[in-house]
Coordinates of C-alpha atoms in Angstrom, one line a residue:
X1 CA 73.6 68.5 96.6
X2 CA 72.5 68.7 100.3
X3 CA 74.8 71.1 101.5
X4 CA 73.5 73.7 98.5
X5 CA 70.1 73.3 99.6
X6 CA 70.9 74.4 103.6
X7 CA 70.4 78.1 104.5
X8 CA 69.4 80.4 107.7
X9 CA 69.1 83.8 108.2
X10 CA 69.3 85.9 111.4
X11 CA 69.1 89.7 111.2
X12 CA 72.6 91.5 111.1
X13 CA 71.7 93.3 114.4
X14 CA 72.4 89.9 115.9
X15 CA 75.6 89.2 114.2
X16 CA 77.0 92.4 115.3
X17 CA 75.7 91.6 118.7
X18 CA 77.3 88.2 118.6
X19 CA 80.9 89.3 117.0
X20 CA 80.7 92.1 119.7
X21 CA 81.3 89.7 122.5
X22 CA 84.1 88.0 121.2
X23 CA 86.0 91.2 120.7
X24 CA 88.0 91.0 123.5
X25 CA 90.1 88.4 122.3
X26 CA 91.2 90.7 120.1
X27 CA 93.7 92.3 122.6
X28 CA 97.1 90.5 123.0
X29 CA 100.3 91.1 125.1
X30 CA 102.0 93.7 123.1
X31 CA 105.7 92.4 124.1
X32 CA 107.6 90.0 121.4
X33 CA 106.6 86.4 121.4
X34 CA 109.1 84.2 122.9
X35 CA 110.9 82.0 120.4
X36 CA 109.2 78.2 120.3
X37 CA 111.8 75.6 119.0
X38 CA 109.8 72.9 118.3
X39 CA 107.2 75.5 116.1
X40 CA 109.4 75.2 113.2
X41 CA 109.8 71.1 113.6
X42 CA 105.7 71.0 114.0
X43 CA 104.7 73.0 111.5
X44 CA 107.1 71.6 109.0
X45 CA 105.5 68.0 109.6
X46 CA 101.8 69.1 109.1
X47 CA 102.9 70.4 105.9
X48 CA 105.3 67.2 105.2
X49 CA 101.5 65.6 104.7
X50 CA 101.0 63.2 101.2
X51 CA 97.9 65.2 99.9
X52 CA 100.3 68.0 99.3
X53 CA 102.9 66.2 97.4
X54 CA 103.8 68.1 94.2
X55 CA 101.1 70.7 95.0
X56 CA 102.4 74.8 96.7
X57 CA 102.6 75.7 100.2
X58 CA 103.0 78.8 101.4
X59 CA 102.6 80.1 105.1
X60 CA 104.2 83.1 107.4
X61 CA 103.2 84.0 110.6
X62 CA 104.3 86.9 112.4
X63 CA 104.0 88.3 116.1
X64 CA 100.8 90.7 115.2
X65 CA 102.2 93.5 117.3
X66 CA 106.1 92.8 116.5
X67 CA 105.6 92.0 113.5
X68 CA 108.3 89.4 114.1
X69 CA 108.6 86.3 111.8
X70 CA 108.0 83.4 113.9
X71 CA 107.5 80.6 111.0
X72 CA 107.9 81.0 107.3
X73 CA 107.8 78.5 104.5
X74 CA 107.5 79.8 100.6
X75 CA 106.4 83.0 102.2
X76 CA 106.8 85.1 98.6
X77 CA 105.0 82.6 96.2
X78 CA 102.7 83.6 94.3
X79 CA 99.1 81.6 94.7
X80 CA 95.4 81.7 94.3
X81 CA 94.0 83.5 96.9
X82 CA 90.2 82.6 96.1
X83 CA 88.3 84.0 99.2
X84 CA 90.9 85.2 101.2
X85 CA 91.5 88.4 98.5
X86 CA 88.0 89.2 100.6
X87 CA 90.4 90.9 103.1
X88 CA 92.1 93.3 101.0
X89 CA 88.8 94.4 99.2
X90 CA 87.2 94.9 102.5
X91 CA 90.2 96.8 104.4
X92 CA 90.4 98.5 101.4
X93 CA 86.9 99.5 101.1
X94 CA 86.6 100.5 104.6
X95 CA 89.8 103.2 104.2
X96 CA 88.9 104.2 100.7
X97 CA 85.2 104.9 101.4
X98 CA 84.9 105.2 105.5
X99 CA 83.5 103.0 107.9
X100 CA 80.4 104.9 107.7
X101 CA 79.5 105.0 103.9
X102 CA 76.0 103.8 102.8
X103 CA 74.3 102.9 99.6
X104 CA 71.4 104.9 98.9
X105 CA 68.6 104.1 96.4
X106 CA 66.4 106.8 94.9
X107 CA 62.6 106.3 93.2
X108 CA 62.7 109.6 91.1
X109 CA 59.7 110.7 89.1
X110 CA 60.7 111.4 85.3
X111 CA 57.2 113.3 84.1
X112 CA 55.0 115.5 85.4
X113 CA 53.0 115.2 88.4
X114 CA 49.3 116.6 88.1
X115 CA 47.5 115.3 91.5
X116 CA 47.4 112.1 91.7
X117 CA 48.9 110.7 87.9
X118 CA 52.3 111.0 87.1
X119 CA 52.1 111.7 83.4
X120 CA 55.7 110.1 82.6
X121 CA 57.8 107.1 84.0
X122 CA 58.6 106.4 87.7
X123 CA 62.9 105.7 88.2
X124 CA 63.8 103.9 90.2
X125 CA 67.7 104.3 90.6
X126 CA 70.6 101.8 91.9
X127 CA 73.2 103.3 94.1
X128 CA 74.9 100.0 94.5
X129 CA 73.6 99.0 97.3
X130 CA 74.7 94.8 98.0
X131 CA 71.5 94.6 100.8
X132 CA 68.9 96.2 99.2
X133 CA 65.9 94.1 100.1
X134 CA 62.0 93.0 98.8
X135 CA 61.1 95.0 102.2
X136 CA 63.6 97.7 101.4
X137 CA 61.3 97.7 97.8
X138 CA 58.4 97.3 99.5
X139 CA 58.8 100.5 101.7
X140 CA 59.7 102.9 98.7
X141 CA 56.4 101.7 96.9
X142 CA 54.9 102.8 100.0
X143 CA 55.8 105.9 100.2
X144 CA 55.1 106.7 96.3
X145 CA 51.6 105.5 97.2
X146 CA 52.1 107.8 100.5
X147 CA 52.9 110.9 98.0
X148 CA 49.7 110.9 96.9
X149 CA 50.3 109.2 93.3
X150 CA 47.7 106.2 92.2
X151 CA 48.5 105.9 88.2
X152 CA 52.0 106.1 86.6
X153 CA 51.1 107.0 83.0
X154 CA 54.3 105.2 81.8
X155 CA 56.6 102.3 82.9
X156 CA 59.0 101.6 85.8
X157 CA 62.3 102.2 84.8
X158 CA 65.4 100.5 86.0
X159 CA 68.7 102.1 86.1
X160 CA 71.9 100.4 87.3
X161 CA 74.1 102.5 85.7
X162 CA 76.5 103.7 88.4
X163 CA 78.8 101.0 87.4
X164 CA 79.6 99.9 83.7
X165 CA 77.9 97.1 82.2
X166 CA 80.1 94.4 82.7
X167 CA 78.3 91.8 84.4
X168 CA 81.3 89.5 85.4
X169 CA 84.2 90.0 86.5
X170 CA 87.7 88.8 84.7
X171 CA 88.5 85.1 84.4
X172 CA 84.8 84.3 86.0
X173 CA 84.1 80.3 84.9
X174 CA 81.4 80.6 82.6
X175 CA 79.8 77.5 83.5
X176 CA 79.1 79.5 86.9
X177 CA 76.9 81.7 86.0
X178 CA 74.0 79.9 86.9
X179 CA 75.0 79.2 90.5
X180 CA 73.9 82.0 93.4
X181 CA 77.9 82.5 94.5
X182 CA 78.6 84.1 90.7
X183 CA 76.0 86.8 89.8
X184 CA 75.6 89.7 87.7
X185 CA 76.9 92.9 89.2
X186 CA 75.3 95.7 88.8
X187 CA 74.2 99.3 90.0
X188 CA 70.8 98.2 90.7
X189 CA 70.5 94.6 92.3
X190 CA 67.9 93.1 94.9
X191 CA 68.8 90.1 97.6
X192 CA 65.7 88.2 99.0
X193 CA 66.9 86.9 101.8
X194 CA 68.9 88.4 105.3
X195 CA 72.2 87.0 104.0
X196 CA 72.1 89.5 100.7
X197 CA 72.1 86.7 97.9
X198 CA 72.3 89.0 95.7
X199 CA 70.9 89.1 92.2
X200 CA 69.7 85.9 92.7
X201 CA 66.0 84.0 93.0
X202 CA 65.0 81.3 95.9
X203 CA 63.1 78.4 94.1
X204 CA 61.1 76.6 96.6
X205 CA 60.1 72.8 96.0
X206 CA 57.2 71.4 98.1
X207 CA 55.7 67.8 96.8
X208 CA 52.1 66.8 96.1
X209 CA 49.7 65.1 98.8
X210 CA 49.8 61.7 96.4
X211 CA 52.6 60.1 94.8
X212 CA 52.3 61.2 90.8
X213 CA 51.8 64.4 91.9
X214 CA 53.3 67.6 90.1
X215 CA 55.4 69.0 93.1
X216 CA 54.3 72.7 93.7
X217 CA 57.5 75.4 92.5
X218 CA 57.3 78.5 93.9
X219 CA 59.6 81.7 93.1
X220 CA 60.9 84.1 95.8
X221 CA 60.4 87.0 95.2
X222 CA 57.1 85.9 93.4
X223 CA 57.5 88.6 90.7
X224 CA 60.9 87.3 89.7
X225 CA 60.6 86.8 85.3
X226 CA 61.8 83.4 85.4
X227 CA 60.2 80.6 82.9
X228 CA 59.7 77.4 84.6
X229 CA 60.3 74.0 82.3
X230 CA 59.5 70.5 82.7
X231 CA 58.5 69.6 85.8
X232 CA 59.1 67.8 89.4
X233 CA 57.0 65.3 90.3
X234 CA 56.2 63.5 94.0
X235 CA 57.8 60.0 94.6
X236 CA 56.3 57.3 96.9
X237 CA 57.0 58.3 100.4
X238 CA 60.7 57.4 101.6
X239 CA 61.8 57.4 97.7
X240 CA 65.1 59.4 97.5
X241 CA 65.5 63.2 96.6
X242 CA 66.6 63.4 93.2
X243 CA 64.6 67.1 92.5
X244 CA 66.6 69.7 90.9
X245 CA 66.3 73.0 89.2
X246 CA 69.3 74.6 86.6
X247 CA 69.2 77.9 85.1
X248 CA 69.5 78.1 81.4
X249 CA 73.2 80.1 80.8
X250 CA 72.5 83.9 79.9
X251 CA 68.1 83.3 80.0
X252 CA 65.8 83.6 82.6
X253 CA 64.6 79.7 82.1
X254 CA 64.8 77.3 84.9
X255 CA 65.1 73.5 84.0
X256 CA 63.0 71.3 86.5
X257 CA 63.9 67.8 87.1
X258 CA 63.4 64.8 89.4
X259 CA 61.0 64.1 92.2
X260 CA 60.7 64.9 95.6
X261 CA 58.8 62.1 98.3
X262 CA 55.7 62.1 99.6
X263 CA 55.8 64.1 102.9
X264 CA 59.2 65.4 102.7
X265 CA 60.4 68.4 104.1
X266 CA 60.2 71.4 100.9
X267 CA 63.8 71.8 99.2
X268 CA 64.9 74.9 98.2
X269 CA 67.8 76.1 95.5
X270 CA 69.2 79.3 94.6
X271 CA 69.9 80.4 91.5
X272 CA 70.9 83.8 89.5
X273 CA 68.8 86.0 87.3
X274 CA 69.6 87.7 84.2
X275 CA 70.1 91.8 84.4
X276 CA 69.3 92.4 88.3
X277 CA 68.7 95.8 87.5
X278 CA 65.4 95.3 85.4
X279 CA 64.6 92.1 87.9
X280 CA 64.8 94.8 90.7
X281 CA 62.5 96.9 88.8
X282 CA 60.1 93.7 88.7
X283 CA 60.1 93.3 92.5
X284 CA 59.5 97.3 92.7
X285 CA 56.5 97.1 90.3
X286 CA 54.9 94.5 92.0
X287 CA 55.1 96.4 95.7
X288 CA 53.9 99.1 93.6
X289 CA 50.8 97.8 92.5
X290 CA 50.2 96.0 95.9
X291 CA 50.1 99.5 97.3
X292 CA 47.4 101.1 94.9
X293 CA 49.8 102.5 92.5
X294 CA 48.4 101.6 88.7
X295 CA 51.5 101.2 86.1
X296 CA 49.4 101.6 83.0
X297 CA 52.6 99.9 81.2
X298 CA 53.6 96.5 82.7
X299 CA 57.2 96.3 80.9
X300 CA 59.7 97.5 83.5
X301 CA 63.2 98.9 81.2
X302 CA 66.4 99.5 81.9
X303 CA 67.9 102.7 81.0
X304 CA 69.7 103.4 78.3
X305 CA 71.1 107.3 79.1
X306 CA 70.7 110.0 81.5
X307 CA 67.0 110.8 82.3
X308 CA 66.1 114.1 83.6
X309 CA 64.1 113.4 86.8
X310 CA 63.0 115.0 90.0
X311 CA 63.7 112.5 93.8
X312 CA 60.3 111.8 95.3
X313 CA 61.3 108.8 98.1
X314 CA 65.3 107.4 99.1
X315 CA 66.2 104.4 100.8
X316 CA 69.9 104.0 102.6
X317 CA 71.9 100.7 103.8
X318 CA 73.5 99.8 107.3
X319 CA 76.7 101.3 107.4
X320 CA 79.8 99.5 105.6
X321 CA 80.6 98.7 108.9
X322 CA 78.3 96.3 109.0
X323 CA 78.1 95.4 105.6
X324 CA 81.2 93.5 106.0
X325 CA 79.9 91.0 108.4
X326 CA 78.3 89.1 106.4
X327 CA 80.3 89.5 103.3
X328 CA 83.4 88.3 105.3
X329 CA 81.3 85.6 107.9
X330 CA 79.6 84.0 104.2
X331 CA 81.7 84.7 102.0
X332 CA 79.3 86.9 99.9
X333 CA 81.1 87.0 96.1
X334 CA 78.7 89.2 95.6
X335 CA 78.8 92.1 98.2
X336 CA 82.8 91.9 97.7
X337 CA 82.0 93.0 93.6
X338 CA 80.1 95.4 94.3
X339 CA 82.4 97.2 96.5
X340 CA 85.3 97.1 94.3
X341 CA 83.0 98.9 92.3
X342 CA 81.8 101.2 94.5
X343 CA 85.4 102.1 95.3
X344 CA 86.5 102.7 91.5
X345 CA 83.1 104.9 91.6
X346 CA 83.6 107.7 94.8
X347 CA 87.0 107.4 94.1
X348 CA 87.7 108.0 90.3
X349 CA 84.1 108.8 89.4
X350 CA 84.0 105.1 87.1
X351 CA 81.9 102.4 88.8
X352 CA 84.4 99.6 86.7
X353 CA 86.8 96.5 87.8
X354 CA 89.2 98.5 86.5
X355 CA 89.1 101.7 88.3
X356 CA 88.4 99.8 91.6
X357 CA 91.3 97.7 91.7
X358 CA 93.4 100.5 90.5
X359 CA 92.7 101.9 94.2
X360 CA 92.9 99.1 96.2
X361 CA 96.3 98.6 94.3
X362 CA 96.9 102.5 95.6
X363 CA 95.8 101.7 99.0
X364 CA 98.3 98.5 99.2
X365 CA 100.9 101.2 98.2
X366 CA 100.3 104.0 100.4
X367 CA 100.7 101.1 103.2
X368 CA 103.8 99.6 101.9
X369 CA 102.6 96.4 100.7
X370 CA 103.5 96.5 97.2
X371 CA 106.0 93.9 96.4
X372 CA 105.7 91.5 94.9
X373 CA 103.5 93.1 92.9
X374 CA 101.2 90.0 92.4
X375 CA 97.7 90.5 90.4
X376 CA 93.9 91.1 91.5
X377 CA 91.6 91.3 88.8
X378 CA 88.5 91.3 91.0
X379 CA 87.2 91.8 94.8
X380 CA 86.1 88.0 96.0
X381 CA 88.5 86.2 94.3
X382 CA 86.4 84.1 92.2
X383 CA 89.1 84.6 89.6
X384 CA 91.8 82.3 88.8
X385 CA 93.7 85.1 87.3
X386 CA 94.3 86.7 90.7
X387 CA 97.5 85.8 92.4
X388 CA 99.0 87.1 95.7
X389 CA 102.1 86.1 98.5
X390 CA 101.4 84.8 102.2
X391 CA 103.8 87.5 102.9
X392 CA 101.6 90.0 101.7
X393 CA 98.1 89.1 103.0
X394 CA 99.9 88.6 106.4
X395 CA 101.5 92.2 105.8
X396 CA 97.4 92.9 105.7
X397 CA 96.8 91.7 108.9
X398 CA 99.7 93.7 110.6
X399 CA 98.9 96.7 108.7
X400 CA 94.9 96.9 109.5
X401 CA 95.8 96.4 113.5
X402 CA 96.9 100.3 112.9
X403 CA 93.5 101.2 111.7
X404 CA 90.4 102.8 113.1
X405 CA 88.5 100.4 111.5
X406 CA 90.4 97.3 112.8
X407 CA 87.9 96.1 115.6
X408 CA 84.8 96.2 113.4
X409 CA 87.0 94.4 110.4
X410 CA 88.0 91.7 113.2
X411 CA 85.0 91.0 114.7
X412 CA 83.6 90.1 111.1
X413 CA 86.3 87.1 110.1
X414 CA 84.6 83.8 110.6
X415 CA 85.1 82.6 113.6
X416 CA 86.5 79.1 114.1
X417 CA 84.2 76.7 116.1
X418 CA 81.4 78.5 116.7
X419 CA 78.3 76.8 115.8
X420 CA 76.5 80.1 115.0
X421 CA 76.4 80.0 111.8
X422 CA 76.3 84.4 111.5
X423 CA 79.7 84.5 113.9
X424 CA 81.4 80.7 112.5
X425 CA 80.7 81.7 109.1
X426 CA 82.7 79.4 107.1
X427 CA 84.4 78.6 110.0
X428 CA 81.6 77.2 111.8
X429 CA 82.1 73.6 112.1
X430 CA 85.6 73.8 112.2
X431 CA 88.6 73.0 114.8
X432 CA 85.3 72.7 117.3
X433 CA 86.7 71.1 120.6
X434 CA 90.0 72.5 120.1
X435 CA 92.6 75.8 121.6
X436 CA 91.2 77.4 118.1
X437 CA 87.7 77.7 118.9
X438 CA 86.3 80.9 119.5
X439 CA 89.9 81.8 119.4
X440 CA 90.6 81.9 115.9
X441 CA 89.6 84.8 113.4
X442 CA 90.2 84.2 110.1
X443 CA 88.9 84.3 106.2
X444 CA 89.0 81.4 104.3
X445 CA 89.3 80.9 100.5
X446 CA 88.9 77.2 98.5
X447 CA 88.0 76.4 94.9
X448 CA 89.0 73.2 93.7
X449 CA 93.0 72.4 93.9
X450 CA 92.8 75.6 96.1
X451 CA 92.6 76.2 100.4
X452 CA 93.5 79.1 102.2
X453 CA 93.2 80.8 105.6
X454 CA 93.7 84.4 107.0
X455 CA 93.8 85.7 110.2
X456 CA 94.6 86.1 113.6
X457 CA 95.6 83.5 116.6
X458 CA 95.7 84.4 120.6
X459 CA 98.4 82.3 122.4
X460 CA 97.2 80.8 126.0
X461 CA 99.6 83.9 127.4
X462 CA 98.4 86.6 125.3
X463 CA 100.2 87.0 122.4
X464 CA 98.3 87.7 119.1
X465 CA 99.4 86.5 116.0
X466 CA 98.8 87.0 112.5
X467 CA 99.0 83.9 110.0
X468 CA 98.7 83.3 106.2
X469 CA 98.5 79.9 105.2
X470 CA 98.0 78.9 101.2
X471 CA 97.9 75.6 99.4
X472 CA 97.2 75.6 96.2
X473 CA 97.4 73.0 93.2
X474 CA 96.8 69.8 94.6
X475 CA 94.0 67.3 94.0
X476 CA 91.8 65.5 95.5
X477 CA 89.2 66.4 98.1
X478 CA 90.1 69.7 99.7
X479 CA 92.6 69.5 102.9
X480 CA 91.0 71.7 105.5
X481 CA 92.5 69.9 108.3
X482 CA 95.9 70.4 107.5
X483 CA 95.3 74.1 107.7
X484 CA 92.8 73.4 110.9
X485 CA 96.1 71.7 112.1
X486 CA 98.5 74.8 111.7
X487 CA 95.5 77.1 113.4
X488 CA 95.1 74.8 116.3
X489 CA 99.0 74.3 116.6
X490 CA 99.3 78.3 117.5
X491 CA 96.1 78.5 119.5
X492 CA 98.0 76.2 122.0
X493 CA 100.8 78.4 123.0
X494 CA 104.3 78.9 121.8
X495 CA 106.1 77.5 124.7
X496 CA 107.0 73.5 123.6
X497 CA 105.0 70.6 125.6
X498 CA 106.4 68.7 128.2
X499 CA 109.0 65.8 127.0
X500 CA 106.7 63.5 128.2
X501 CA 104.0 64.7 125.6
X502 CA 105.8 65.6 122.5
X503 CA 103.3 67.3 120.0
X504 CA 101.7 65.2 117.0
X505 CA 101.0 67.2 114.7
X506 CA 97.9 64.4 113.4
X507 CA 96.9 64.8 116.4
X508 CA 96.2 68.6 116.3
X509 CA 93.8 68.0 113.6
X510 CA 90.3 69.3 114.3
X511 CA 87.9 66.2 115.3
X512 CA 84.8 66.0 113.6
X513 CA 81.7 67.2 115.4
X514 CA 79.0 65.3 113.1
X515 CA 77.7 68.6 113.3
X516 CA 75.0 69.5 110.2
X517 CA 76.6 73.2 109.8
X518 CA 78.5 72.5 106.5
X519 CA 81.7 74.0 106.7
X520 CA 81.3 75.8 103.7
X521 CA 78.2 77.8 102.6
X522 CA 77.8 76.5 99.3
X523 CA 76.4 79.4 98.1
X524 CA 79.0 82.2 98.7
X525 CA 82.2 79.9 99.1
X526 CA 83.7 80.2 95.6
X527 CA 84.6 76.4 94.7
X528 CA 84.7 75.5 90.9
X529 CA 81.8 73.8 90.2
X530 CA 80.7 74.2 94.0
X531 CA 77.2 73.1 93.4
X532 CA 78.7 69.6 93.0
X533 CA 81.5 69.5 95.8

């Protein structure tokens, strides 16, 4: 339960900042990487580990410039991607729909306007946007107050309905919905926090002065229609931390339970909210009202058809440019959703699963990564129905180097070692100490019996290389070292050590750091039944 309760934010000004720096690792010699014969002998060993046996393995790496096969092994099976699909739905995303595309988000006034009432309702329409914020919300009731308008004769009104009104995607575990890394997608969704946690609420538990005391429960955003039951209550001081709070499946109910010490440090949990687009409209009403504008009708609705309506205030996103950061550093399931969306949207005028993948399967096509012809049924890969080859993800890699969009796409994998947790990502606390660190770029994907990584390696001489490595279907606690292992065993060159220090491969596992950056972000990476990993 710890590792679900850590979080922190920085602004995305500072991880672009930060990614910026380590661009230059980015460029590689551009002639053929010179054959290693012990590669093959190395890597074969580190897979030859007994938590894999009778579970798949599948790995190729090429030269990245080449595009020469330097190691392969099951390089056309078909496995679970989990979080790695991330990197097709964002390459995609950013050819389909331009570096440069925002989300924009419209209060419209649906009634007439006679001084300062507006004798009808007050829209507030979803253009998709993953990052639009309480602040974002707070700024458009702003400048509705700013227009001159103090009473809104009718009600807020939510609409979300760019895209359809399927809330999860195919093969979603239903006993996920609760958790912050599965919500409801939607046209019109609100994230209270810099990381965009989408659709979801932050509960907040601070105990009593006294032991017997009700623990205080606080909502963020406070205007979030959540019922509270039972309660937590304050334990003697240095009693153990046994608080926690589940949401109801498919209500708006949170279940409190356990008790938190006497003087400790506030916990805090994250969970999802049913239909983000009338919980947006909450949020909206409330900055509303805190800026002088009466709603004479407290109920905020969604839409149910096509309102006629005139634009009175607009909000836009960052670019999709940096969008991605965060959705590839965390892992955001979220922001990954509501892109394929997006993409089915601008690009066949239906904001659906459907239409969306149809066009990242068009944009595989038109780059000649089409066989084998695997499945993608959503844009995070929180399904188990999607399947796809190393062959093919590292047929990504190769491909996007050819792209205008390549360095900003880089610069937002995860990147291995670094302790900030807005450049590490998922990464963070991994192969620290080793050739990988701050070497290594690369998406990773786990859900249980499921580990993957993506991305790119920079020999000691320059040479770049792109790797796909994906084990799937074993059990037990998930293998991260063994992957660590085959990153950290190309960060340290291709040329073969000295006989007098032959490699071992055990040895090339990262060490561990003891550092208190989990290595997952429990509430983006997609594990089944993450919140008890």
């Amino acid at each position: 339960m710890s590792a679900r309760l850590q979080r922190r934010a920085l602004p995305l000004a500072v991880v672009m900042l930060a990614a910026s720096l380590l661009a230059g690792s980015a460029q590689a010699d551009t002639t053929p990487a010179p054959a290693d014969p012990t590669l093959t002998a190395d890597l074969d060993t580190i897979l030859s580990d007994a938590r894999l046996t009778n579970a798949q393995a599948g790995v190729q790496i090429i030269d990245a410039d080449s595009g020469q096969v330097v190691y392969k092994h099951q390089p056309d099976a078909l496995l679970t991607p989990a979080s790695t699909l991330k990197t097709v739905t964002s390459a995609a995303a950013l050819d389909l729909l331009g570096a440069d595309h925002r989300f924009t988000t419209e209060v419209r006034t649906a009634g007439g306007v006679h001084g300062p009432v507006l004798v009808g309702d007050l829209l507030l329409r979803g253009g998709g946007d993953p990052s639009l914020r309480p602040q974002d919300l707070d700024d458009l009731a702003a400048r509705v107050a700013a227009s001159g308008i103090t009473t809104v004769t009718g009600r807020v009104v939510a609409d979300g309905t760019r895209y359809d009104s399927t809330p999860y995607g195919p093969g979603w575990a239903w006993d996920d919905q609760p958790y912050s890394y599965s919500p409801q997608i939607s046209g019109l969704t609100v994230a209270p926090d810099a990381e965009y946690t989408m659709g979801a609420v932050q509960v907040t538990v601070t105990p009593g002065a006294t032991a017997g005391d009700d623990a205080r429960v606080s909502l963020s955003p406070a205007e979030t229609p959540m019922q509270l039951n039972g309660k937590i209550t304050t334990g003697a001081t240095g009693s153990a931390t046994t608080a926690d709070v589940e949401r109801r499946r498919s209500v708006n109910s949170l279940d409190l339970t356990g008790s938190l010490a006497v003087g400790a440090a506030p916990v805090t949990f994250w969970e999802t909210v049913e239909d983000p687009a009338v919980y947006t409209g909450d949020v909206f009403a409330g900055a509303l009202e805190r800026h002088g504008v009466h709603v004479v009708h407290s109920d905020v609705r969604a839409v149910t058809g096509t309102r006629d309506s005139k634009p009175l205030a607009s909000h836009d996103s960052a670019p999709l440019s940096e969008l991605i950061v965060p959705m590839l550093k965390l892992s955001n399931n979220g922001m990954a959703e509501q892109l394929t969306k997006e993409i089915g949207k601008v690009k066949a005028d239906q904001g659906t699963w459907a239409a969306g993948i149809n066009q990242i399967k068009n944009f595989l096509a038109a780059n000649g990564l089409t066989t084998p012809a695997g499945r993608q049924v959503d844009g995070s890969g929180l399904s188990r129905y999607d399947l796809i080859t190393p062959a093919k993800m590292t047929g990504l890699l190769k491909v996007a180097q050819t792209k205008s969009w390549y360095q900003a796409w880089y610069n937002a994998l995860p990147v291995a070692g670094n302790p900030d947790r807005l450049v590490g990502g998922t990464l963070a606390a991994r192969m620290r100490g080793t050739a990988a660190a701050n070497n290594v770029h690369a998406k990773t994907g786990s859900m249980s019996g499921v580990d993957n990584l993506t991305g790119y390696a920079t020999t000691p001489d320059g040479h770049h290389l792109a790797f796909t490595a994906m084990l799937n279907n074993f059990t037990g606690p998930v293998p991260h070292s063994i992957l660590d292992a085959i990153a950290v065993r190309l960060a340290t060159g291709h040329q073969a050590p000295a006989a007098s220090a032959p490699v071992a491969p055990r040895a090339l596992m990262a060490p561990s750091t003891g550092s208190a950056t989990p290595d997952t972000d429990t509430r983006w990476e997609d594990c089944e039944s993450l919140h008890r990993c």
